[in-house]
XYZ file of C-alpha atoms in Angstrom:
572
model
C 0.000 0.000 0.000
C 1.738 3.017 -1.509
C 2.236 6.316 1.278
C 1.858 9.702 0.985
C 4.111 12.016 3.033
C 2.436 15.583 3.229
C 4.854 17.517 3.738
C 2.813 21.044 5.367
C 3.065 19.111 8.070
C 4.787 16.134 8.020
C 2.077 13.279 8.159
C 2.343 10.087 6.266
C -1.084 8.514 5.016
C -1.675 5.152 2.908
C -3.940 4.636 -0.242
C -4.564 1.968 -1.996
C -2.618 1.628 -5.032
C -4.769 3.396 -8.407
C -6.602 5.726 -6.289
C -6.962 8.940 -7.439
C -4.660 11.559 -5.231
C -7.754 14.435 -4.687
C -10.327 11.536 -3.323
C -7.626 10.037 -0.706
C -6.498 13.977 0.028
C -10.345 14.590 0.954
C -10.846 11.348 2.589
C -7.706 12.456 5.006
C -9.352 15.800 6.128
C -6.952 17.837 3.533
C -8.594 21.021 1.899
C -7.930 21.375 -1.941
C -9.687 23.712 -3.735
C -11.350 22.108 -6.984
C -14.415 24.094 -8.321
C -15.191 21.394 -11.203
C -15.275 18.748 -8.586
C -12.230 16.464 -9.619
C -13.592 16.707 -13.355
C -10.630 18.319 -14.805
C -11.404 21.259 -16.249
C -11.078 24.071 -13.715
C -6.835 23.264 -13.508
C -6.919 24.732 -10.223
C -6.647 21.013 -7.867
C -2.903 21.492 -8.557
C 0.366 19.692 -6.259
C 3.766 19.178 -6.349
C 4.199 15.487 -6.433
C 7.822 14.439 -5.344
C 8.945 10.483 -5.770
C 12.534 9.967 -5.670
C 14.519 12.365 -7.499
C 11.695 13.449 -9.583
C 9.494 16.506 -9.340
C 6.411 17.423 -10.914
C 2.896 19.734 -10.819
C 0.218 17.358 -11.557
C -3.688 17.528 -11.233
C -4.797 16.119 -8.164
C -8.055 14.722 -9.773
C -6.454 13.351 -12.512
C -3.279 11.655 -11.148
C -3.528 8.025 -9.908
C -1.205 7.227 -6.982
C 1.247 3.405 -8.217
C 4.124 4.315 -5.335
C 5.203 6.424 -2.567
C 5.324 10.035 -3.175
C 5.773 13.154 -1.015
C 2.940 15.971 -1.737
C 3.386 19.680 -1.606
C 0.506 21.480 -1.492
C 0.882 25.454 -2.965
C 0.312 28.575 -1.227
C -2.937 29.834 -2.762
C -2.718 32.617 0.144
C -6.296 33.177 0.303
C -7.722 36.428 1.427
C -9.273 36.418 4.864
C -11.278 39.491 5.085
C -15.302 37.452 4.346
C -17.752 39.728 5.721
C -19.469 38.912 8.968
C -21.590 41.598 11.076
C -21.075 45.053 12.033
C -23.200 44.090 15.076
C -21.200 44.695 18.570
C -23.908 45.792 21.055
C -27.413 44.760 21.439
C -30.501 44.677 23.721
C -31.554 41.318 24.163
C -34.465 42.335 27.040
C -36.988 40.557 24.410
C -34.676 37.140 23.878
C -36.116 33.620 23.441
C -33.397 32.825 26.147
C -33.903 33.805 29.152
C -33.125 33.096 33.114
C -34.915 32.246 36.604
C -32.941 32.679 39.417
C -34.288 30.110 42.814
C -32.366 29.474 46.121
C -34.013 26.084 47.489
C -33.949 25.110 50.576
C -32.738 21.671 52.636
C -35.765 19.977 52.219
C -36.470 16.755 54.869
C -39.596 15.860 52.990
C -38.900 12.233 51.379
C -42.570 12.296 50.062
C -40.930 14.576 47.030
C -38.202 14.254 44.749
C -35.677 17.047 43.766
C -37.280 16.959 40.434
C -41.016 17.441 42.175
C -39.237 20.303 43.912
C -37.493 22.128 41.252
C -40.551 21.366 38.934
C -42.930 23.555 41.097
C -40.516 26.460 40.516
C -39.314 26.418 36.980
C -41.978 24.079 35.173
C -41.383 20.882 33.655
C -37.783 19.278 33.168
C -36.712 17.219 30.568
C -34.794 14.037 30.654
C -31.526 15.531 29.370
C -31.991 18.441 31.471
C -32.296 16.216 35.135
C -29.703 13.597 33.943
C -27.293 17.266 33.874
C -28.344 18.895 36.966
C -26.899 19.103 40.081
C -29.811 18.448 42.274
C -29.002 20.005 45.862
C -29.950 22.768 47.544
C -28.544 26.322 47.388
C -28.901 28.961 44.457
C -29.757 27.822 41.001
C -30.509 29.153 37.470
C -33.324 27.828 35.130
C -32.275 29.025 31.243
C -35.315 28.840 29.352
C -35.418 28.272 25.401
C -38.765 30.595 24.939
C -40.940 29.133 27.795
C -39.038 25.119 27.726
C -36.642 24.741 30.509
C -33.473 23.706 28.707
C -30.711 23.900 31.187
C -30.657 23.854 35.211
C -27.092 25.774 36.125
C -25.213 26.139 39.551
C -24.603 29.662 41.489
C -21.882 30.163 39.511
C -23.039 29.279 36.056
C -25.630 32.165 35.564
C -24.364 33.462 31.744
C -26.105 33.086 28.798
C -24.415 33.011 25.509
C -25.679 32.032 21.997
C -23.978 31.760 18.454
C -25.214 32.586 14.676
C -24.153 31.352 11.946
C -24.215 32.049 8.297
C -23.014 29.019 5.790
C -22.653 30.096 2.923
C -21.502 28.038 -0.523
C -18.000 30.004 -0.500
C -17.756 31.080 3.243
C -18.924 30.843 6.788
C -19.278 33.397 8.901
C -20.324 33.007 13.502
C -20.961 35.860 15.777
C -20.737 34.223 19.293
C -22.923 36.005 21.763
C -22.997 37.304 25.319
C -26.818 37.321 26.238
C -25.965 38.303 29.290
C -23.839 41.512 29.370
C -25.731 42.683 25.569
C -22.490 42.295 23.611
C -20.879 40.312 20.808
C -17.535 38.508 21.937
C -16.293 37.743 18.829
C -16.625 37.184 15.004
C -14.949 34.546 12.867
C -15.021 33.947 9.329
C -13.319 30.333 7.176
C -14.016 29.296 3.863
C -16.562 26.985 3.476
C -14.591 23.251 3.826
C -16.852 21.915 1.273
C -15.557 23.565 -1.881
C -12.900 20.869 -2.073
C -16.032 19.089 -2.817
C -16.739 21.758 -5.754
C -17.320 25.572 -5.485
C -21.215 25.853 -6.369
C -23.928 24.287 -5.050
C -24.633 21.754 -7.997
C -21.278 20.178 -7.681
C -21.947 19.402 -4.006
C -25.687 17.488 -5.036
C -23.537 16.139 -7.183
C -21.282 14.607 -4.928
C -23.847 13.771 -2.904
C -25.358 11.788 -5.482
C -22.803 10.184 -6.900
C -21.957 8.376 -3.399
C -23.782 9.291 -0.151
C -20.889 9.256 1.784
C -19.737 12.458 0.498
C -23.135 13.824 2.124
C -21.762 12.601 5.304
C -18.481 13.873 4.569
C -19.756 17.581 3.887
C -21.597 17.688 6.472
C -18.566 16.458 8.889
C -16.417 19.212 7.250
C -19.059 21.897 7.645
C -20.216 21.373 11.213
C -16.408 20.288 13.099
C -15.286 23.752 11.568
C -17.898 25.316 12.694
C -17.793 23.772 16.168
C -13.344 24.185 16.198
C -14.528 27.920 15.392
C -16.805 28.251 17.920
C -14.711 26.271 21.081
C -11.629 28.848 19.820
C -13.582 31.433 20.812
C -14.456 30.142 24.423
C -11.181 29.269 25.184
C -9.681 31.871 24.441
C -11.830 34.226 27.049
C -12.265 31.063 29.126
C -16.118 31.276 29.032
C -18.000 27.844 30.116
C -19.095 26.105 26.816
C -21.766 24.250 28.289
C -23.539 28.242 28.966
C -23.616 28.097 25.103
C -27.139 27.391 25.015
C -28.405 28.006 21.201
C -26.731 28.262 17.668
C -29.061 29.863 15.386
C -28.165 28.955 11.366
C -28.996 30.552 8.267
C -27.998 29.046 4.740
C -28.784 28.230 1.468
C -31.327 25.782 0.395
C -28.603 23.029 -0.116
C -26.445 24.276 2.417
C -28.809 23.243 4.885
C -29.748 19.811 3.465
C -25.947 19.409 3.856
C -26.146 20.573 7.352
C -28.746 18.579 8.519
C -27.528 15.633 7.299
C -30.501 15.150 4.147
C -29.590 14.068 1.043
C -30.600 17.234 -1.308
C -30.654 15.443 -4.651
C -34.477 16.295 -4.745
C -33.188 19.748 -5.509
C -31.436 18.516 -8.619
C -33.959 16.665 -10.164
C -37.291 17.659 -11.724
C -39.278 19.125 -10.000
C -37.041 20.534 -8.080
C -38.558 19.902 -4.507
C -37.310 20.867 -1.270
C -37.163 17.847 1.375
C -37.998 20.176 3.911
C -38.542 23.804 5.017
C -36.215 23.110 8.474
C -37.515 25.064 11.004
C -36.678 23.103 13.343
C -35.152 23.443 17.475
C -33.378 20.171 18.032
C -30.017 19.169 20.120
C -26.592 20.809 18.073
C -25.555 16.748 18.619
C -28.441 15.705 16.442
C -25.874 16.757 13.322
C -23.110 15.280 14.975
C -21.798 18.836 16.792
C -20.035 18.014 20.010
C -20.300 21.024 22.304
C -21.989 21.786 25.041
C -24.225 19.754 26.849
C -27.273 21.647 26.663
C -26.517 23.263 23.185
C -29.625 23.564 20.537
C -29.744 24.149 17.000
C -32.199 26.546 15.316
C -32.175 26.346 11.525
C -34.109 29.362 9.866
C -36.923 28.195 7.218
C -36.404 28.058 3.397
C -38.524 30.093 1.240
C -38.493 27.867 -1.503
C -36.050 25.297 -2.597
C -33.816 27.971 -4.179
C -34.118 30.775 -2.040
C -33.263 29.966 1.456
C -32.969 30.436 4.725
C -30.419 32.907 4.076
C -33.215 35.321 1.990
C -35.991 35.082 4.205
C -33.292 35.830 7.225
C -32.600 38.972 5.546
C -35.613 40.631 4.774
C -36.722 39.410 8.359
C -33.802 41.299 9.964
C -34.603 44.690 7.596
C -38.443 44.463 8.558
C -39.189 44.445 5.145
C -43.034 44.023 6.094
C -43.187 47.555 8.126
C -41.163 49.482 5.584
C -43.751 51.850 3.828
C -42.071 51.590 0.410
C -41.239 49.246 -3.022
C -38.028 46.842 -1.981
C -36.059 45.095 -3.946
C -33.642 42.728 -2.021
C -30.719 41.122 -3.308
C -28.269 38.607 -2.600
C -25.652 38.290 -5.867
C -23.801 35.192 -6.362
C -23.758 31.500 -8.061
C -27.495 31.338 -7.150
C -28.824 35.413 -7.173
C -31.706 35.504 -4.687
C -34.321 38.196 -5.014
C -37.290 39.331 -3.305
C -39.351 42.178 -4.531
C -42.275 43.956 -2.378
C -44.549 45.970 -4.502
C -47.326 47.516 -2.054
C -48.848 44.714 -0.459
C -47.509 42.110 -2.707
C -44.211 39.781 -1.942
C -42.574 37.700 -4.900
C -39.328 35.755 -4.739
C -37.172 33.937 -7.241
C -33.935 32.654 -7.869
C -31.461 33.133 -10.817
C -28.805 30.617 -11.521
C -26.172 33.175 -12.376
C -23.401 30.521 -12.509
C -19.663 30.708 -11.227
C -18.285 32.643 -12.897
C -18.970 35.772 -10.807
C -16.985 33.653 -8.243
C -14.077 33.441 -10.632
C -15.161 30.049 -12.572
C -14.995 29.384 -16.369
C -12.969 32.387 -16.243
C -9.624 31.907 -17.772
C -7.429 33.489 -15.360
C -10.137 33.750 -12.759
C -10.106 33.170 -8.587
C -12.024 33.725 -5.726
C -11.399 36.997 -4.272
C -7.856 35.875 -2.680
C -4.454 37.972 -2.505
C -2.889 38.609 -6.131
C -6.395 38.546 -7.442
C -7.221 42.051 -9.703
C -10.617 43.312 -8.163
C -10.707 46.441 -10.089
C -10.039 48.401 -13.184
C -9.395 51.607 -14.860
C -8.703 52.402 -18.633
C -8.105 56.509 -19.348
C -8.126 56.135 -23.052
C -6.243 59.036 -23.723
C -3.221 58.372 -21.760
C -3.615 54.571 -22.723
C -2.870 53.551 -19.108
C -4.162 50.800 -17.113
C -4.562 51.621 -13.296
C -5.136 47.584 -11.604
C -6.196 47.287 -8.113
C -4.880 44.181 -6.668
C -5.624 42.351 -3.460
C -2.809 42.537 -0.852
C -1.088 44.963 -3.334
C 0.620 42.115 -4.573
C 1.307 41.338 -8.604
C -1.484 39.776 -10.055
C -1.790 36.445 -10.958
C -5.464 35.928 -10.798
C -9.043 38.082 -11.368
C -12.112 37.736 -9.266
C -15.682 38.387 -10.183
C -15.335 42.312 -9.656
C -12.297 42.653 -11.301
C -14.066 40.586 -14.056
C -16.950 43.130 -14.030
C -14.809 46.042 -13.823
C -12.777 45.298 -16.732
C -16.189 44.887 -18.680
C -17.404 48.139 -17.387
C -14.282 49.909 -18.723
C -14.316 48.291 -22.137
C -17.844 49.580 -22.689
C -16.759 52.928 -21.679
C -14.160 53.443 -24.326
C -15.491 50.779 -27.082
C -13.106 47.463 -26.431
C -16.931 45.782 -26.324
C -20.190 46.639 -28.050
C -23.599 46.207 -26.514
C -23.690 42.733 -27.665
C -20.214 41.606 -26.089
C -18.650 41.665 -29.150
C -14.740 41.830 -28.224
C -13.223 44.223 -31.129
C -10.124 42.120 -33.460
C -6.894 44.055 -32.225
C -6.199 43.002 -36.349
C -8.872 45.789 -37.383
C -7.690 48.958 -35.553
C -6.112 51.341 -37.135
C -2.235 51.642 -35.921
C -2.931 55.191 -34.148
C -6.078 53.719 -32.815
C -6.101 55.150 -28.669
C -7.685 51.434 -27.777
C -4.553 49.452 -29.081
C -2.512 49.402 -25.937
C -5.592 47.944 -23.991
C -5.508 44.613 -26.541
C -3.367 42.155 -27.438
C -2.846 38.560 -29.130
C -2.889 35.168 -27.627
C -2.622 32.638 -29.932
C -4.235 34.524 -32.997
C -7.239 35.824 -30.753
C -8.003 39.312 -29.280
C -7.990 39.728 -25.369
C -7.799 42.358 -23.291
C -4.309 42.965 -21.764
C -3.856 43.629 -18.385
C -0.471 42.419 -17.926
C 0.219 38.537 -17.590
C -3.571 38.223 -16.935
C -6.130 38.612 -19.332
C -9.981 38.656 -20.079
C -10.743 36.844 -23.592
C -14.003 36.327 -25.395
C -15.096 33.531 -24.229
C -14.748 35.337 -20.092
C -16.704 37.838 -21.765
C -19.482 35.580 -23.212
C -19.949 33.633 -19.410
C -20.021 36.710 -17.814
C -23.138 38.065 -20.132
C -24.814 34.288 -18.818
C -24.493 35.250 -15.881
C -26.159 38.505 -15.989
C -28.321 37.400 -18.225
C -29.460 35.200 -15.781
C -29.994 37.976 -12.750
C -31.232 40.429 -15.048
C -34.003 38.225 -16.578
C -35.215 37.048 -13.353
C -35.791 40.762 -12.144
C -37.923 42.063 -15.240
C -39.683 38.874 -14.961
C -41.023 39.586 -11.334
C -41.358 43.230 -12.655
C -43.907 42.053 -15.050
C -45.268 39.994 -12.664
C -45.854 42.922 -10.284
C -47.133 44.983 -12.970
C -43.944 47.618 -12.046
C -41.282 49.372 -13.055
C -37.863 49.813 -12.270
C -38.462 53.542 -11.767
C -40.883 52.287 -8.724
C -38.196 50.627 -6.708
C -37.977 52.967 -3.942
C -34.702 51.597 -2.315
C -32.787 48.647 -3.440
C -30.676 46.531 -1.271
C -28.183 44.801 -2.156
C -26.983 42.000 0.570
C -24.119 39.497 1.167
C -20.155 38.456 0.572
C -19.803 39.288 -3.588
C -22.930 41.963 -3.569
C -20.984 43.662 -1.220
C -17.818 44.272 -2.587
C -19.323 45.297 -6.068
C -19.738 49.581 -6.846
C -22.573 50.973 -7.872
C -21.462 51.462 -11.364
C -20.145 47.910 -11.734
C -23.534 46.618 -11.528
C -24.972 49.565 -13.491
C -22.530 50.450 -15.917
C -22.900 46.640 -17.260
C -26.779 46.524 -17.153
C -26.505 43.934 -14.322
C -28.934 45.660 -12.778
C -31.842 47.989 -14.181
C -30.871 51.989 -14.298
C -31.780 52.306 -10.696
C -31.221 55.920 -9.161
C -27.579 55.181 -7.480
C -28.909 56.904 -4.431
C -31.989 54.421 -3.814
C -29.197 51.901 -3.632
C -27.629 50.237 -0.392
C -25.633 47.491 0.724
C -26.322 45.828 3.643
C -23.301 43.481 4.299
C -24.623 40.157 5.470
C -28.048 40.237 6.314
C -28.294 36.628 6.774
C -25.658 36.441 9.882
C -27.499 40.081 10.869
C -31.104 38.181 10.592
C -29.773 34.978 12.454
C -28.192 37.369 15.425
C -31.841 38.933 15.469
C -33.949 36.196 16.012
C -32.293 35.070 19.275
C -32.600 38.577 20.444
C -36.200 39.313 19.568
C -39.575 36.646 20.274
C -41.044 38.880 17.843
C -38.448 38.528 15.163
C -38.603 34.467 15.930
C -42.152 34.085 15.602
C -42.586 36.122 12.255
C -40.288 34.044 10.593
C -42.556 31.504 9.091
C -45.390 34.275 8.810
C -42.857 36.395 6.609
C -42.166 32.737 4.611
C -45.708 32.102 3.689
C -46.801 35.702 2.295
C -43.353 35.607 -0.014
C -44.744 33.761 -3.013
C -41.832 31.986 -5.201
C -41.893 32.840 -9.166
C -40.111 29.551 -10.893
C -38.639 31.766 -13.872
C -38.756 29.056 -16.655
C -42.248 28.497 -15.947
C -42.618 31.516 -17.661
C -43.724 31.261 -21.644
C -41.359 34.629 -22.558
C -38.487 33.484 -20.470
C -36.751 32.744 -23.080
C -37.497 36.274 -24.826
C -36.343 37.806 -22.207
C -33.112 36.301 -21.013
C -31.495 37.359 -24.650
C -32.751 40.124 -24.593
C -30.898 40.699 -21.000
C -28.085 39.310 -22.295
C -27.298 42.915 -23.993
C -25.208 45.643 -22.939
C -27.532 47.971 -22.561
C-alpha cells in the first residue's frame, strides 16, 4: 500500500494503489480547492508530487497514486477578510433565552423528589436536562429556550451566551454572543470546507449523489469547523461552553440539506422539490456537533427550494413588512436571490447566475484571494491601465469584480459593443487610442492587463451570468405589474454583492438603471437576521409568517423566459 508524506506538516497517510490523489487527500481531512469537482477542467486542484529524485505539478483529480510520493501542497494565500456583522452591542431584554434565578432550601420531605421540587418552581424538566443537573440545595438558574426549561445551572453558572451562523456556498461566517452583558464577543469567518467538494452548489448534489458518503463527509467538514470555530472562541476568554445554550443557522437551500444531514438530490432533479422547510429546534448533537451539553440548533426556514434560509433571514432582519415603500432585495452570487415587495404584494425567485462571478470558467479567474485584480481603470487618452490588486501584490489571478470592472471599462471606451462583441486588435487602425488595452494570444483578441487577461469567451460567461440575474428581475417586474423607476430603495446584501460599486452593476446593465442613491448594501443580512432572532420573540415568531406571504416565481415556468433572457443578455 503506496504512502503519501504531506509535507505542510509532516504526516504520512496510505492509499490503496490506483486511487486517485484528490479523493484520498479529501478522505484524510486535507482542503484542496477544486471548483469542477475532480472533473478536470477548472486546472486549479494542482500539487507538487515528489517520488525519488523526480518533481512534478500534476492535477490532483487526474493523477492516480502506483508508489510512494511526497505531496506539496501550494500557497494559494487566500484572502481572509469574508464579511461577517457590524453588530457589537445589542438589547436582548426581548430574547427567546432567558433566566430564573431560585435558592431552594434543605428539604427533609422524602414524600418529594428534587425533580417534584425544582418542577414547582421552573416548570417541567426534561430528561436531558435532570440527567445534567446538580440536584441540591442552594442557588440555582433555570435558562429557558422561549418558555421550555433547557438547562438547570449552579450559582456560579448564571451566563447566557448564543452563536449565529451564516453558511454560505463560499464562506462561513459566527458571531458568538454574550446574552448576558448585551455584547458580541467575537466574530470569525473560514471558507466553506466543502468547496474541495466543488465551489457551487450543484457540484456538491452532485457529490452527494454520486456516493452518499460524500453527504456525510460535507456535512462532517461543515459542522467540526464550525464547532473548532466556535470552542476557539471560548477558550480563548475562558467562558463555560456548556452556557452556550443556542446556535441559530442561516444558509442556502442546499447548504442546509448538507447541514442537517438530508440528502438534497431532490433539488437537482425535476421538480425541483425541497425535502424540507427546516424550522426546526433540536439538540446541536443531532448533526453530529459536540459542544456543550445543553446546546440547541435553530435552523431558519427556506422560502423555496432555491431561495433559502439565508433570503428570508434577511428581509426578516430589515423588517421588510413595516417598511412603507417598493423593496427590492438582493443577494448576488452563483445562485442570485431576489425578493421584490410591490405595495402589499411579496414575490421571490432565484437566478442561476453561474460561477463565474466567483471566478469560474474564467480563464485566469479566482475567488477573491491575494494577487487577485478586483478592479479596473482604462483613461483612453493616456492609454494607461490603473489595476487594483488584493494585498497589493502582482497579479496572478481576477475575481468576479475585477471581471466586471474590466467589462465596465471596455464599454466605456469601445473594447466591447452592446452585444459583447470583443473588437479584433487586427482591425484597428495603428494610431487607434484602444490598441494598448488589446493584445494577441494565440491569434485571438484579449484584453491585456499584464500577464492576466480577459478573452471572449470570459466575456461571453459573464453576459450568462447577468443574463441570468437580469431576466429574473424584469420577470417579477412584469409579474408585479412595475417598473424599475418604482423601486424605492434597493438593497443589495451578502459576501460578492458587497464588494461590487454601484457602477459595476450599473454600468454593465446587471442591474436595471436604478437611481444610485436608492441603492444600499447591507453586508450580510443573513448572519445580521440569524443574530436577530435570538434577540427578539417577535423577530422568531414572524419568521414563518414572513415565509408564507413571499410567493416563489419559478422563472422558466414563464412562456417569454426565453425572450427575455437574450434580450438581457445585452449591454444595454
Amino acid at each position: 500500500m503506496p504512502k503519501i508524506h504531506i509535507l505542510s506538516d509532516d504526516n504520512i497517510i496510505t492509499a490503496n494503489e490506483g486511487k486517485i490523489l484528490l479523493d484520498v487527500l479529501r478522505e484524510n481531512g486535507y482542503f484542496i480547492e477544486a471548483p469542477c469537482n475532480g472533473m478536470g477542467t477548472c486546472k486549479k486542484c494542482k500539487v507538487k508530487i515528489m517520488d525519488g529524485a523526480s518533481e512534478e505539478t500534476v492535477l490532483s483529480c487526474e493523477y492516480k497514486i502506483i508508489s510512494d510520493i511526497s505531496v506539496e501542497f501550494f500557497d494559494e494565500g487566500k484572502a481572509e477578510n469574508l464579511l461577517t456583522s457590524d453588530i457589537d452591542t445589542f438589547d436582548a431584554s426581548d430574547s427567546v433565552l432567558t433566566m430564573k434565578t431560585h435558592v431552594f432550601e434543605d428539604s427533609r420531605d422524602t414524600d418529594t423528589s428534587w425533580e417534584d421540587e425544582y418542577e414547582k418552581v421552573f416548570g417541567q424538566i426534561s430528561f436531558n436536562v435532570l440527567k445534567n443537573t446538580n440536584f441540591s440545595k442552594g442557588e440555582k438558574h433555570a435558562i429557558y429556550l422561549n418558555d421550555e426549561v433547557i438547562a438547570i445551572r449552579d450559582k456560579d453558572d448564571d451566563k447566557i451566551y448564543a452563536a449565529a451562523v451564516d453558511i454560505g456556498t463560499t464562506s462561513v461566517a459566527i458571531s458568538v454572543l454574550d446574552i448576558t452583558h448585551g455584547k458580541v464577543i467575537e466574530r470569525a469567518s473560514f471558507v466553506n470546507p466543502q468547496i474541495s467538494f466543488g465551489l457551487d452548489v450543484l457540484s456538491r448534489m452532485s457529490a452527494a449523489i454520486d456516493l452518499k458518503e460524500n453527504l456525510y463527509k460535507m456535512q462532517e467538514q461543515l459542522t467540526k469547523a464550525i464547532e473548532e470555530n466556535i470552542l476557539k472562541i471560548f477558550k480563548k476568554y475562558k467562558l463555560d461552553i456548556d452556557s452556550l445554550y443556542e446556535i441559530i443557522f442561516s444558509a442556502n437551500s442546499v447548504m442546509m440539506h448538507i447541514l442537517m444531514g438530508v440528502d438534497p438530490t431532490s433539488l437537482g432533479i425535476a421538480p425541483y422539490k425541497i425535502v424540507s422547510y427546516f424550522n426546526f429546534e433540536i439538540d446541536a448533537k443531532e448533526i453530529g456537533m459536540k459542544i456543550g451539553k445543553y446546546t440547541k440548533a435553530f435552523t431558519i426556514p427556506s422560502i423555496s427550494s432555491y431561495v433559502g434560509a439565508d433570503i428570508l433571514s434577511g428581509v426578516n432582519h430589515i423588517d421588510i413588512e413595516n417598511i412603507d415603500k417598493n423593496i427590492m432585495f438582493i443577494d448576488i452570487g452563483t445562485n442570485t436571490e431576489l425578493v421584490l415587495k410591490y405595495k402589499d404584494k411579496y414575490y421571490a425567485s432565484s437566478c442561476a447566475a453561474g460561477p463565474a462571478l466567483e471566478g469560474m470558467n474564467i480563464e485566469f479567474g479566482s475567488r477573491a484571494e491575494l494577487g487577485a485584480i478586483e478592479n479596473v481603470f482604462f483613461d483612453l487618452d493616456s492609454g494607461t491601465k490603473n489595476i487594483v490588486v488584493i494585498g497589493k501584490e502582482k497579479a496572478k489571478s481576477i475575481c468576479g469584480s475585477g471581471v466586471l470592472a474590466v467589462i465596465r471599462e471596455a464599454l466605456k471606451i469601445g473594447l466591447i459593443d452592446y452585444r459583447g462583441r470583443l473588437v479584433k486588435l487586427e482591425d484597428l487602425a495603428e494610431d487607434d487610442k484602444r490598441r494598448p488595452f488589446l493584445k494577441d494570444i494565440d491569434g485571438k483578441s484579449v484584453i491585456d492587463l499584464g500577464e492576466v487577461y480577459i478573452t471572449k469567451k470570459d466575456i461571453r460567461n459573464i453576459q450568462l451570468s447577468k443574463s441570468a440575474i437580469m431576466s429574473g428581475i424584469v420577470l417579477l417586474f412584469n409579474k408585479l405589474g412595475m417598473t424599475a423607476e418604482e423601486v424605492d430603495d434597493l438593497y443589495i446584501a451578502g459576501q460578492f454583492g458587497y464588494h461590487l460599486s454601484k457602477d459595476m452593476l450599473v454600468d454593465t446593465y446587471f442591474i436595471p438603471n436604478i437611481a444610485e442613491e436608492k441603492i444600499s448594501y447591507l453586508k450580510n443580512t443573513s448572519l445580521d437576521g440569524a443574530i436577530s432572532v435570538v434577540l427578539s420573540k417577535k423577530k422568531r415568531e414572524n419568521l414563518l409568517s414572513l415565509s408564507k406571504k413571499i410567493k416563489f416565481l419559478e422563472l422558466s415556468y414563464d412562456e417569454n423566459y426565453q425572450k427575455v433572457f437574450i434580450d438581457c443578455s445585452y449591454f444595454k
